[in-house]
Amino acid sequence: MHLKILAAASIAVSVSSCATGESMSRMNTYKFPVHTVEYGGESFRVYDHKTENALMVSPSLGKIVAVGAAQGATFGLADTMTPEKRLEAAAQQHLTNTGRGGCKITRGYLLQKPMFEFWYECPTVAPKV
């Protein structure tokens, strides 16, 4: 059992070892705990930014380990990354789940494979007169 945990951890580290200092700094600006979102039969991990309207989204840890294993077995030739649109849909689902269903994703980009960062805007409420 310990061997499986060690193998999973080493694969996850190897997948994340491509991170730049800038992306690592950006990832540290997100809040914990992680939220789990179910979308399309898959689990995703979603983090809310501490001060900005941004979300960091990644596949489940199991999916990340599977991606790392596939890439390692094929010497990086297999691109088994979750498509950005599925991650974006999971981010939108998280907004809905947390009472922000009126907010919309405006843009997103690859933060560090396989994590994406998505920015969103929420409608402003006009003051009542």
PDB file of N, CA, C and O in Angstrom, residues 36-45 58-61 63 87 90:
ATOM      1  N   THR A  36     -14.543  19.894  -4.508  1.00  0.00           N
ATOM      2  CA  THR A  36     -14.692  18.852  -5.512  1.00  0.00           C
ATOM      3  C   THR A  36     -15.980  19.110  -6.274  1.00  0.00           C
ATOM      4  O   THR A  36     -17.030  19.313  -5.672  1.00  0.00           O
ATOM      5  N   VAL A  37     -15.879  19.115  -7.579  1.00  0.00           N
ATOM      6  CA  VAL A  37     -17.032  19.351  -8.445  1.00  0.00           C
ATOM      7  C   VAL A  37     -17.187  18.151  -9.363  1.00  0.00           C
ATOM      8  O   VAL A  37     -16.208  17.699  -9.969  1.00  0.00           O
ATOM      9  N   GLU A  38     -18.400  17.653  -9.439  1.00  0.00           N
ATOM     10  CA  GLU A  38     -18.708  16.570 -10.363  1.00  0.00           C
ATOM     11  C   GLU A  38     -19.308  17.181 -11.620  1.00  0.00           C
ATOM     12  O   GLU A  38     -20.229  17.991 -11.542  1.00  0.00           O
ATOM     13  N   TYR A  39     -18.757  16.809 -12.769  1.00  0.00           N
ATOM     14  CA  TYR A  39     -19.289  17.299 -14.032  1.00  0.00           C
ATOM     15  C   TYR A  39     -19.034  16.250 -15.111  1.00  0.00           C
ATOM     16  O   TYR A  39     -17.902  15.785 -15.259  1.00  0.00           O
ATOM     17  N   GLY A  40     -20.076  15.889 -15.821  1.00  0.00           N
ATOM     18  CA  GLY A  40     -19.930  14.948 -16.937  1.00  0.00           C
ATOM     19  C   GLY A  40     -19.346  13.611 -16.534  1.00  0.00           C
ATOM     20  O   GLY A  40     -18.612  13.011 -17.308  1.00  0.00           O
ATOM     21  N   GLY A  41     -19.655  13.153 -15.329  1.00  0.00           N
ATOM     22  CA  GLY A  41     -19.150  11.865 -14.869  1.00  0.00           C
ATOM     23  C   GLY A  41     -17.720  11.880 -14.370  1.00  0.00           C
ATOM     24  O   GLY A  41     -17.144  10.835 -14.096  1.00  0.00           O
ATOM     25  N   GLU A  42     -17.125  13.053 -14.267  1.00  0.00           N
ATOM     26  CA  GLU A  42     -15.760  13.175 -13.763  1.00  0.00           C
ATOM     27  C   GLU A  42     -15.723  14.082 -12.544  1.00  0.00           C
ATOM     28  O   GLU A  42     -16.611  14.912 -12.356  1.00  0.00           O
ATOM     29  N   SER A  43     -14.672  13.932 -11.753  1.00  0.00           N
ATOM     30  CA  SER A  43     -14.455  14.815 -10.608  1.00  0.00           C
ATOM     31  C   SER A  43     -13.358  15.810 -10.963  1.00  0.00           C
ATOM     32  O   SER A  43     -12.378  15.458 -11.626  1.00  0.00           O
ATOM     33  N   PHE A  44     -13.549  17.043 -10.508  1.00  0.00           N
ATOM     34  CA  PHE A  44     -12.566  18.097 -10.721  1.00  0.00           C
ATOM     35  C   PHE A  44     -12.290  18.767  -9.390  1.00  0.00           C
ATOM     36  O   PHE A  44     -13.149  18.808  -8.513  1.00  0.00           O
ATOM     37  N   ARG A  45     -11.091  19.322  -9.259  1.00  0.00           N
ATOM     38  CA  ARG A  45     -10.719  20.077  -8.062  1.00  0.00           C
ATOM     39  C   ARG A  45     -10.752  21.547  -8.420  1.00  0.00           C
ATOM     40  O   ARG A  45     -10.166  21.962  -9.425  1.00  0.00           O
ATOM     41  N   SER A  58      -8.469  21.792 -11.806  1.00  0.00           N
ATOM     42  CA  SER A  58      -7.675  20.679 -12.317  1.00  0.00           C
ATOM     43  C   SER A  58      -8.516  19.411 -12.267  1.00  0.00           C
ATOM     44  O   SER A  58      -9.505  19.343 -11.535  1.00  0.00           O
ATOM     45  N   PRO A  59      -8.120  18.409 -13.033  1.00  0.00           N
ATOM     46  CA  PRO A  59      -8.791  17.119 -12.907  1.00  0.00           C
ATOM     47  C   PRO A  59      -8.562  16.557 -11.506  1.00  0.00           C
ATOM     48  O   PRO A  59      -7.733  17.062 -10.744  1.00  0.00           O
ATOM     49  N   SER A  60      -9.274  15.502 -11.179  1.00  0.00           N
ATOM     50  CA  SER A  60      -9.084  14.862  -9.880  1.00  0.00           C
ATOM     51  C   SER A  60      -7.656  14.353  -9.751  1.00  0.00           C
ATOM     52  O   SER A  60      -6.951  14.175 -10.753  1.00  0.00           O
ATOM     53  N   LEU A  61      -7.228  14.116  -8.526  1.00  0.00           N
ATOM     54  CA  LEU A  61      -5.870  13.626  -8.291  1.00  0.00           C
ATOM     55  C   LEU A  61      -5.649  12.303  -9.016  1.00  0.00           C
ATOM     56  O   LEU A  61      -4.585  12.078  -9.592  1.00  0.00           O
ATOM     57  N   LYS A  63      -6.972  11.344 -11.813  1.00  0.00           N
ATOM     58  CA  LYS A  63      -6.794  11.644 -13.238  1.00  0.00           C
ATOM     59  C   LYS A  63      -5.386  12.191 -13.490  1.00  0.00           C
ATOM     60  O   LYS A  63      -4.744  11.835 -14.467  1.00  0.00           O
ATOM     61  N   LEU A  87     -12.787  21.606 -18.210  1.00  0.00           N
ATOM     62  CA  LEU A  87     -12.367  22.288 -16.992  1.00  0.00           C
ATOM     63  C   LEU A  87     -13.160  23.582 -16.812  1.00  0.00           C
ATOM     64  O   LEU A  87     -13.555  23.925 -15.693  1.00  0.00           O
ATOM     65  N   ALA A  90     -16.540  22.744 -15.540  1.00  0.00           N
ATOM     66  CA  ALA A  90     -16.472  22.419 -14.107  1.00  0.00           C
ATOM     67  C   ALA A  90     -16.360  23.697 -13.279  1.00  0.00           C
ATOM     68  O   ALA A  90     -16.961  23.797 -12.203  1.00  0.00           O
TER      69      ALA A  90
END
